[in-house]
């Protein structure tokens, strides 16, 4: 029996790659034996799994103590920590579900189905009643009120009277703020907006909605209790450039929860905000952009530090950093296309690159 040379060469090449990978510490077959004191949890969007970077050991791990990956649902989009119940939730868009994991071990506990055609985007826990969570249903165009203990949807609040395709959602002092992007298809949008609801027990009472710039995907509350809405704008067809990104800052009425536009920051580009992407001490907000660069602004003075024409960092080979995480004067960028974490300092200098799982996407910092 004659064996083809191509098969032999292919086998030898595969063995060589295996040996090289096994000697590379960034490819370590890492197993979670104990919970690190500080770690960065990373969604592998394409791999439908979870990995983490131990900030003390400086090693990336993607397997449990049993050697198996930390599995999530389809198209995991966001991680939410629930320290009250020692849980972490993964919001899974295309499987319309929430994955429950043990926060300490990262072991899979359960997956809860939310219904047909919801496409859950983001979730936030009610800090005053942490049994309740609120989920933006991108495709179903609604806010879902979810009981994390009973693991069921309590009610659904439609948004179709004033907008569509909700994304960012946060809870603050008894009020819920949700952005909607009004996606029209084919990379086309109407002006977006943010809707305000008052939380009333297990229900929501509509208060108002405010028009914003185009494609408001994310939002956060700053140290002065102002609402920042990050408007990504419209990217070109190959997702490499945009020039209409901006930040809209709203004052919040502490009694009524309603909003008044305070300032618009024309940072340009296509800014995206990650929940761990802030240097709170120095008031610097770091934004990822399609096209592979990082911009920033001061959330106290509302002044631009690095805009599209003068980015903090640019990678010519990168089309998308999915998130930017600030830890100890270092920025950790998730490179979706390279399957790596890229570490830079706050001056924009490259430090190192670490391999991850397939399609690193959202990431958060967790301390024990």
Short mmCIF file of N, CA and C in Angstrom, two decimals, residues 115-267:
data_model
loop_
_atom_site.label_atom_id
_atom_site.label_comp_id
_atom_site.label_asym_id
_atom_site.label_seq_id
_atom_site.Cartn_x
_atom_site.Cartn_y
_atom_site.Cartn_z
N UNK A 115 -37.03 33.21 24.90
CA UNK A 115 -38.13 33.27 23.95
C UNK A 115 -37.64 33.43 22.52
N UNK A 116 -38.54 33.20 21.58
CA UNK A 116 -38.19 33.25 20.16
C UNK A 116 -37.95 34.70 19.72
N UNK A 117 -36.87 34.92 18.97
CA UNK A 117 -36.65 36.20 18.32
C UNK A 117 -36.37 37.37 19.23
N UNK A 118 -35.84 37.13 20.43
CA UNK A 118 -35.53 38.23 21.34
C UNK A 118 -34.21 38.90 20.96
N UNK A 119 -33.19 38.10 20.69
CA UNK A 119 -31.83 38.59 20.45
C UNK A 119 -31.39 39.51 21.59
N UNK A 120 -31.23 38.96 22.81
CA UNK A 120 -30.83 39.79 23.94
C UNK A 120 -29.47 40.43 23.71
N UNK A 121 -29.37 41.71 24.02
CA UNK A 121 -28.14 42.45 23.74
C UNK A 121 -27.34 42.70 25.02
N UNK A 122 -27.95 43.42 25.95
CA UNK A 122 -27.30 43.73 27.23
C UNK A 122 -28.26 43.47 28.38
N UNK A 123 -27.69 43.28 29.56
CA UNK A 123 -28.48 43.10 30.78
C UNK A 123 -27.87 43.92 31.90
N UNK A 124 -28.71 44.44 32.79
CA UNK A 124 -28.24 45.14 33.98
C UNK A 124 -29.07 44.66 35.16
N UNK A 125 -28.41 44.54 36.32
CA UNK A 125 -29.09 44.11 37.55
C UNK A 125 -29.54 45.34 38.34
N UNK A 126 -30.72 45.27 38.91
CA UNK A 126 -31.24 46.31 39.78
C UNK A 126 -30.47 46.26 41.09
N UNK A 127 -29.63 47.26 41.34
CA UNK A 127 -28.77 47.22 42.54
C UNK A 127 -29.57 47.42 43.83
N UNK A 128 -30.78 47.96 43.74
CA UNK A 128 -31.63 48.11 44.92
C UNK A 128 -32.47 46.87 45.19
N UNK A 129 -32.70 46.08 44.16
CA UNK A 129 -33.42 44.81 44.29
C UNK A 129 -32.74 43.81 43.35
N UNK A 130 -31.59 43.26 43.78
CA UNK A 130 -30.76 42.46 42.86
C UNK A 130 -31.37 41.15 42.40
N UNK A 131 -32.59 40.90 42.80
CA UNK A 131 -33.31 39.74 42.23
C UNK A 131 -33.78 40.05 40.81
N UNK A 132 -33.96 41.33 40.50
CA UNK A 132 -34.47 41.76 39.21
C UNK A 132 -33.35 42.20 38.28
N UNK A 133 -33.50 41.87 37.01
CA UNK A 133 -32.58 42.34 35.97
C UNK A 133 -33.41 42.82 34.79
N UNK A 134 -32.78 43.65 33.97
CA UNK A 134 -33.45 44.21 32.79
C UNK A 134 -32.59 43.91 31.57
N UNK A 135 -33.23 43.43 30.52
CA UNK A 135 -32.53 42.96 29.32
C UNK A 135 -33.06 43.71 28.11
N UNK A 136 -32.15 44.23 27.28
CA UNK A 136 -32.57 44.87 26.03
C UNK A 136 -32.72 43.79 24.95
N UNK A 137 -33.93 43.68 24.41
CA UNK A 137 -34.21 42.71 23.35
C UNK A 137 -34.06 43.39 22.00
N UNK A 138 -32.93 43.16 21.33
CA UNK A 138 -32.59 43.90 20.11
C UNK A 138 -33.59 43.63 18.99
N UNK A 139 -33.95 42.38 18.79
CA UNK A 139 -34.83 42.03 17.68
C UNK A 139 -36.30 42.13 18.05
N UNK A 140 -36.63 41.79 19.28
CA UNK A 140 -38.03 41.85 19.72
C UNK A 140 -38.45 43.27 20.08
N UNK A 141 -37.47 44.19 20.15
CA UNK A 141 -37.73 45.61 20.39
C UNK A 141 -38.48 45.84 21.71
N UNK A 142 -37.85 45.37 22.79
CA UNK A 142 -38.50 45.47 24.09
C UNK A 142 -37.46 45.40 25.20
N UNK A 143 -37.90 45.76 26.39
CA UNK A 143 -37.12 45.54 27.60
C UNK A 143 -37.76 44.39 28.35
N UNK A 144 -36.97 43.38 28.68
CA UNK A 144 -37.47 42.24 29.44
C UNK A 144 -37.12 42.43 30.91
N UNK A 145 -38.11 42.26 31.77
CA UNK A 145 -37.86 42.26 33.22
C UNK A 145 -37.72 40.80 33.63
N UNK A 146 -36.55 40.48 34.21
CA UNK A 146 -36.17 39.09 34.42
C UNK A 146 -35.88 38.83 35.89
N UNK A 147 -36.41 37.74 36.42
CA UNK A 147 -36.15 37.30 37.79
C UNK A 147 -34.98 36.32 37.75
N UNK A 148 -33.82 36.73 38.29
CA UNK A 148 -32.63 35.90 38.19
C UNK A 148 -32.68 34.71 39.14
N UNK A 149 -33.55 34.74 40.15
CA UNK A 149 -33.69 33.62 41.08
C UNK A 149 -34.64 32.58 40.51
N UNK A 150 -35.81 33.01 40.08
CA UNK A 150 -36.77 32.08 39.49
C UNK A 150 -36.43 31.73 38.05
N UNK A 151 -35.51 32.49 37.46
CA UNK A 151 -35.03 32.23 36.10
C UNK A 151 -36.15 32.30 35.07
N UNK A 152 -36.89 33.40 35.13
CA UNK A 152 -37.99 33.55 34.18
C UNK A 152 -38.24 35.02 33.88
N UNK A 153 -38.81 35.27 32.71
CA UNK A 153 -39.20 36.62 32.31
C UNK A 153 -40.51 36.97 33.00
N UNK A 154 -40.51 38.09 33.72
CA UNK A 154 -41.71 38.53 34.43
C UNK A 154 -42.64 39.35 33.54
N UNK A 155 -42.05 40.21 32.72
CA UNK A 155 -42.85 41.03 31.81
C UNK A 155 -41.97 41.58 30.70
N UNK A 156 -42.61 42.09 29.66
CA UNK A 156 -41.93 42.64 28.50
C UNK A 156 -42.50 44.01 28.20
N UNK A 157 -41.62 45.01 28.11
CA UNK A 157 -42.03 46.39 27.89
C UNK A 157 -41.68 46.79 26.46
N UNK A 158 -42.67 46.97 25.58
CA UNK A 158 -42.37 47.31 24.18
C UNK A 158 -41.85 48.73 24.04
N UNK A 159 -41.01 48.93 23.02
CA UNK A 159 -40.42 50.24 22.76
C UNK A 159 -40.83 50.82 21.41
N UNK A 160 -41.73 50.17 20.70
CA UNK A 160 -41.98 50.52 19.31
C UNK A 160 -42.71 51.84 19.11
N UNK A 161 -43.17 52.50 20.16
CA UNK A 161 -43.84 53.79 20.00
C UNK A 161 -42.87 54.91 19.66
N UNK A 162 -41.59 54.72 19.97
CA UNK A 162 -40.64 55.81 19.74
C UNK A 162 -39.31 55.35 19.17
N UNK A 163 -39.03 54.06 19.09
CA UNK A 163 -37.75 53.63 18.55
C UNK A 163 -37.67 52.13 18.40
N UNK A 164 -36.50 51.66 17.93
CA UNK A 164 -36.32 50.22 17.72
C UNK A 164 -34.88 49.83 17.97
N UNK A 165 -34.68 48.53 18.18
CA UNK A 165 -33.36 47.91 18.36
C UNK A 165 -32.61 48.47 19.57
N UNK A 166 -33.11 48.19 20.79
CA UNK A 166 -32.42 48.65 22.00
C UNK A 166 -31.11 47.90 22.22
N UNK A 167 -30.14 48.62 22.76
CA UNK A 167 -28.82 48.00 23.02
C UNK A 167 -28.34 48.29 24.44
N UNK A 168 -27.71 49.44 24.67
CA UNK A 168 -27.16 49.73 25.99
C UNK A 168 -28.25 49.94 27.03
N UNK A 169 -28.01 49.46 28.26
CA UNK A 169 -29.02 49.58 29.31
C UNK A 169 -28.33 49.67 30.67
N UNK A 170 -28.72 50.65 31.49
CA UNK A 170 -28.14 50.80 32.82
C UNK A 170 -29.24 51.19 33.82
N UNK A 171 -28.99 50.85 35.08
CA UNK A 171 -29.90 51.19 36.19
C UNK A 171 -29.19 52.22 37.07
N UNK A 172 -29.95 53.26 37.49
CA UNK A 172 -29.34 54.30 38.32
C UNK A 172 -30.41 54.95 39.20
N UNK A 173 -30.28 54.75 40.51
CA UNK A 173 -31.12 55.43 41.51
C UNK A 173 -32.62 55.31 41.23
N UNK A 174 -33.05 54.11 40.89
CA UNK A 174 -34.47 53.88 40.69
C UNK A 174 -34.99 54.15 39.29
N UNK A 175 -34.07 54.44 38.36
CA UNK A 175 -34.46 54.72 36.98
C UNK A 175 -33.66 53.83 36.03
N UNK A 176 -34.27 53.53 34.89
CA UNK A 176 -33.64 52.69 33.88
C UNK A 176 -33.46 53.51 32.61
N UNK A 177 -32.22 53.45 32.06
CA UNK A 177 -31.89 54.20 30.84
C UNK A 177 -31.47 53.20 29.76
N UNK A 178 -32.13 53.27 28.61
CA UNK A 178 -31.90 52.30 27.53
C UNK A 178 -31.72 53.04 26.21
N UNK A 179 -30.64 52.72 25.50
CA UNK A 179 -30.46 53.32 24.18
C UNK A 179 -31.13 52.45 23.11
N UNK A 180 -31.55 53.08 22.03
CA UNK A 180 -32.08 52.35 20.87
C UNK A 180 -31.49 52.98 19.61
N UNK A 181 -31.16 52.14 18.62
CA UNK A 181 -30.36 52.62 17.49
C UNK A 181 -31.16 52.84 16.21
N UNK A 182 -32.42 52.41 16.16
CA UNK A 182 -33.25 52.60 14.97
C UNK A 182 -32.55 52.11 13.70
N UNK A 183 -32.14 50.85 13.73
CA UNK A 183 -31.44 50.25 12.59
C UNK A 183 -32.42 49.99 11.45
N UNK A 184 -32.05 50.43 10.23
CA UNK A 184 -32.92 50.29 9.07
C UNK A 184 -32.48 49.19 8.12
N UNK A 185 -31.32 48.58 8.38
CA UNK A 185 -30.76 47.57 7.47
C UNK A 185 -29.76 48.18 6.52
N UNK A 186 -28.87 47.32 5.98
CA UNK A 186 -27.87 47.76 5.00
C UNK A 186 -27.02 48.92 5.51
N UNK A 187 -26.59 48.82 6.78
CA UNK A 187 -25.73 49.82 7.40
C UNK A 187 -26.37 51.21 7.39
N UNK A 188 -27.67 51.25 7.59
CA UNK A 188 -28.41 52.51 7.57
C UNK A 188 -29.19 52.66 8.87
N UNK A 189 -29.24 53.91 9.39
CA UNK A 189 -29.89 54.17 10.66
C UNK A 189 -30.66 55.49 10.61
N UNK A 190 -31.75 55.57 11.35
CA UNK A 190 -32.31 56.85 11.73
C UNK A 190 -31.54 57.33 12.96
N UNK A 191 -31.79 58.58 13.37
CA UNK A 191 -31.21 59.05 14.62
C UNK A 191 -31.66 58.13 15.75
N UNK A 192 -30.75 57.88 16.68
CA UNK A 192 -31.08 57.01 17.80
C UNK A 192 -31.66 57.80 18.95
N UNK A 193 -31.70 57.15 20.11
CA UNK A 193 -32.24 57.83 21.27
C UNK A 193 -32.01 57.05 22.55
N UNK A 194 -32.44 57.64 23.65
CA UNK A 194 -32.38 56.98 24.95
C UNK A 194 -33.74 57.16 25.61
N UNK A 195 -34.28 56.08 26.16
CA UNK A 195 -35.58 56.11 26.81
C UNK A 195 -35.39 55.97 28.31
N UNK A 196 -36.19 56.71 29.07
CA UNK A 196 -36.10 56.72 30.53
C UNK A 196 -37.36 56.08 31.11
N UNK A 197 -37.16 55.11 31.99
CA UNK A 197 -38.27 54.49 32.73
C UNK A 197 -38.00 54.62 34.23
N UNK A 198 -39.06 54.81 34.99
CA UNK A 198 -38.97 54.71 36.44
C UNK A 198 -39.30 53.28 36.84
N UNK A 199 -38.47 52.73 37.72
CA UNK A 199 -38.71 51.36 38.19
C UNK A 199 -39.76 51.40 39.28
N UNK A 200 -40.82 50.63 39.09
CA UNK A 200 -41.94 50.59 40.02
C UNK A 200 -42.19 49.14 40.40
N UNK A 201 -41.48 48.67 41.43
CA UNK A 201 -41.59 47.27 41.83
C UNK A 201 -41.12 46.37 40.71
N UNK A 202 -42.00 45.51 40.22
CA UNK A 202 -41.67 44.62 39.12
C UNK A 202 -42.16 45.17 37.78
N UNK A 203 -42.36 46.47 37.71
CA UNK A 203 -42.84 47.08 36.48
C UNK A 203 -41.99 48.31 36.15
N UNK A 204 -42.18 48.85 34.95
CA UNK A 204 -41.50 50.06 34.51
C UNK A 204 -42.55 51.07 34.07
N UNK A 205 -42.34 52.33 34.46
CA UNK A 205 -43.22 53.42 34.04
C UNK A 205 -42.45 54.34 33.10
N UNK A 206 -42.96 54.51 31.89
CA UNK A 206 -42.30 55.37 30.91
C UNK A 206 -42.32 56.83 31.37
N UNK A 207 -41.16 57.50 31.25
CA UNK A 207 -41.06 58.92 31.60
C UNK A 207 -40.83 59.80 30.37
N UNK A 208 -39.84 59.46 29.56
CA UNK A 208 -39.52 60.27 28.39
C UNK A 208 -38.52 59.54 27.52
N UNK A 209 -38.33 60.06 26.31
CA UNK A 209 -37.22 59.62 25.47
C UNK A 209 -36.58 60.84 24.83
N UNK A 210 -35.26 60.76 24.65
CA UNK A 210 -34.49 61.86 24.07
C UNK A 210 -33.80 61.38 22.81
N UNK A 211 -33.86 62.18 21.76
CA UNK A 211 -33.14 61.85 20.53
C UNK A 211 -31.65 62.07 20.73
N UNK A 212 -30.85 61.19 20.12
CA UNK A 212 -29.39 61.30 20.21
C UNK A 212 -28.81 61.28 18.80
N UNK A 213 -27.49 61.16 18.74
CA UNK A 213 -26.83 60.97 17.46
C UNK A 213 -27.09 59.58 16.91
N UNK A 214 -26.35 59.23 15.87
CA UNK A 214 -26.58 57.97 15.17
C UNK A 214 -25.91 56.80 15.89
N UNK A 215 -26.65 55.70 16.02
CA UNK A 215 -26.12 54.43 16.51
C UNK A 215 -25.58 54.51 17.94
N UNK A 216 -26.41 54.90 18.90
CA UNK A 216 -25.97 54.97 20.30
C UNK A 216 -25.93 53.58 20.94
N UNK A 217 -24.77 52.94 20.89
CA UNK A 217 -24.68 51.54 21.32
C UNK A 217 -24.45 51.36 22.81
N UNK A 218 -23.84 52.33 23.48
CA UNK A 218 -23.46 52.12 24.87
C UNK A 218 -23.62 53.41 25.67
N UNK A 219 -23.65 53.26 26.99
CA UNK A 219 -23.83 54.41 27.87
C UNK A 219 -23.30 54.08 29.25
N UNK A 220 -23.01 55.14 30.03
CA UNK A 220 -22.57 54.94 31.41
C UNK A 220 -22.84 56.21 32.21
N UNK A 221 -22.78 56.09 33.54
CA UNK A 221 -22.94 57.21 34.46
C UNK A 221 -21.57 57.61 34.98
N UNK A 222 -21.23 58.90 34.90
CA UNK A 222 -19.90 59.32 35.35
C UNK A 222 -19.91 59.64 36.85
N UNK A 223 -18.76 60.13 37.33
CA UNK A 223 -18.58 60.38 38.76
C UNK A 223 -19.47 61.52 39.26
N UNK A 224 -19.95 62.36 38.35
CA UNK A 224 -20.83 63.47 38.72
C UNK A 224 -22.30 63.15 38.44
N UNK A 225 -22.59 61.86 38.25
CA UNK A 225 -23.96 61.37 37.99
C UNK A 225 -24.55 61.95 36.71
N UNK A 226 -23.69 62.15 35.70
CA UNK A 226 -24.17 62.53 34.38
C UNK A 226 -24.20 61.28 33.49
N UNK A 227 -25.13 61.27 32.55
CA UNK A 227 -25.28 60.14 31.64
C UNK A 227 -24.50 60.42 30.35
N UNK A 228 -23.58 59.51 30.01
CA UNK A 228 -22.81 59.62 28.77
C UNK A 228 -23.36 58.59 27.78
N UNK A 229 -23.80 59.05 26.62
CA UNK A 229 -24.29 58.17 25.56
C UNK A 229 -23.27 58.17 24.43
N UNK A 230 -22.72 57.00 24.15
CA UNK A 230 -21.67 56.86 23.13
C UNK A 230 -22.32 56.49 21.80
N UNK A 231 -22.27 57.43 20.85
CA UNK A 231 -22.89 57.25 19.53
C UNK A 231 -21.81 56.82 18.55
N UNK A 232 -21.90 55.59 18.08
CA UNK A 232 -20.86 55.00 17.23
C UNK A 232 -20.87 55.58 15.83
N UNK A 233 -22.01 56.04 15.34
CA UNK A 233 -22.09 56.55 13.98
C UNK A 233 -22.22 55.42 12.98
N UNK A 234 -21.97 55.73 11.72
CA UNK A 234 -22.13 54.77 10.64
C UNK A 234 -20.76 54.43 10.06
N UNK A 235 -20.43 53.13 10.04
CA UNK A 235 -19.17 52.68 9.45
C UNK A 235 -19.32 52.51 7.95
N UNK A 236 -18.18 52.53 7.25
CA UNK A 236 -18.23 52.22 5.83
C UNK A 236 -18.44 50.71 5.64
N UNK A 237 -18.52 50.27 4.39
CA UNK A 237 -18.90 48.88 4.12
C UNK A 237 -17.91 47.86 4.65
N UNK A 238 -16.60 48.21 4.69
CA UNK A 238 -15.63 47.23 5.18
C UNK A 238 -15.30 47.43 6.66
N UNK A 239 -16.12 48.25 7.34
CA UNK A 239 -16.00 48.44 8.80
C UNK A 239 -14.64 48.97 9.21
N UNK A 240 -14.06 49.86 8.42
CA UNK A 240 -12.75 50.38 8.77
C UNK A 240 -12.77 51.87 9.10
N UNK A 241 -13.73 52.63 8.61
CA UNK A 241 -13.72 54.06 8.87
C UNK A 241 -15.12 54.58 9.19
N UNK A 242 -15.14 55.64 9.97
CA UNK A 242 -16.35 56.39 10.28
C UNK A 242 -15.88 57.75 10.78
N UNK A 243 -16.64 58.77 10.54
CA UNK A 243 -16.20 60.09 11.01
C UNK A 243 -17.29 60.87 11.72
N UNK A 244 -18.34 60.17 12.14
CA UNK A 244 -19.44 60.89 12.77
C UNK A 244 -19.73 60.41 14.19
N UNK A 245 -18.76 59.74 14.83
CA UNK A 245 -18.96 59.31 16.20
C UNK A 245 -18.92 60.49 17.17
N UNK A 246 -19.71 60.41 18.22
CA UNK A 246 -19.72 61.48 19.22
C UNK A 246 -20.25 60.96 20.55
N UNK A 247 -20.00 61.75 21.59
CA UNK A 247 -20.50 61.45 22.92
C UNK A 247 -21.51 62.53 23.29
N UNK A 248 -22.68 62.14 23.74
CA UNK A 248 -23.67 63.11 24.20
C UNK A 248 -23.83 62.94 25.71
N UNK A 249 -23.63 64.04 26.43
CA UNK A 249 -23.64 64.01 27.89
C UNK A 249 -24.92 64.70 28.39
N UNK A 250 -25.66 64.00 29.24
CA UNK A 250 -26.92 64.51 29.77
C UNK A 250 -26.83 64.70 31.28
N UNK A 251 -27.35 65.82 31.77
CA UNK A 251 -27.57 65.98 33.20
C UNK A 251 -28.83 65.19 33.59
N UNK A 252 -28.77 64.54 34.76
CA UNK A 252 -29.91 63.76 35.25
C UNK A 252 -30.57 64.50 36.41
N UNK A 253 -31.85 64.74 36.30
CA UNK A 253 -32.60 65.31 37.41
C UNK A 253 -32.68 64.26 38.52
N UNK A 254 -32.12 64.58 39.67
CA UNK A 254 -32.00 63.58 40.74
C UNK A 254 -33.35 63.16 41.30
N UNK A 255 -34.38 63.99 41.10
CA UNK A 255 -35.71 63.67 41.61
C UNK A 255 -36.55 62.92 40.59
N UNK A 256 -36.61 63.46 39.37
CA UNK A 256 -37.49 62.88 38.35
C UNK A 256 -36.80 61.87 37.46
N UNK A 257 -35.45 61.88 37.43
CA UNK A 257 -34.70 60.97 36.57
C UNK A 257 -34.64 61.40 35.12
N UNK A 258 -35.26 62.52 34.79
CA UNK A 258 -35.30 62.98 33.40
C UNK A 258 -33.97 63.61 32.98
N UNK A 259 -33.80 63.78 31.67
CA UNK A 259 -32.51 64.15 31.10
C UNK A 259 -32.54 65.53 30.45
N UNK A 260 -31.41 66.24 30.55
CA UNK A 260 -31.20 67.49 29.83
C UNK A 260 -29.83 67.43 29.17
N UNK A 261 -29.78 67.62 27.86
CA UNK A 261 -28.51 67.56 27.15
C UNK A 261 -27.59 68.67 27.64
N UNK A 262 -26.39 68.28 28.08
CA UNK A 262 -25.42 69.23 28.61
C UNK A 262 -24.35 69.58 27.59
N UNK A 263 -23.81 68.56 26.90
CA UNK A 263 -22.74 68.82 25.95
C UNK A 263 -22.62 67.67 24.97
N UNK A 264 -22.20 67.99 23.75
CA UNK A 264 -21.87 66.99 22.74
C UNK A 264 -20.37 67.04 22.49
N UNK A 265 -19.73 65.89 22.54
CA UNK A 265 -18.28 65.79 22.34
C UNK A 265 -18.03 65.17 20.97
N UNK A 266 -17.57 65.94 19.98
CA UNK A 266 -17.39 65.42 18.61
C UNK A 266 -16.06 64.68 18.45
N UNK A 267 -15.99 63.49 19.01
CA UNK A 267 -14.72 62.76 19.02
C UNK A 267 -14.45 62.09 17.68
#
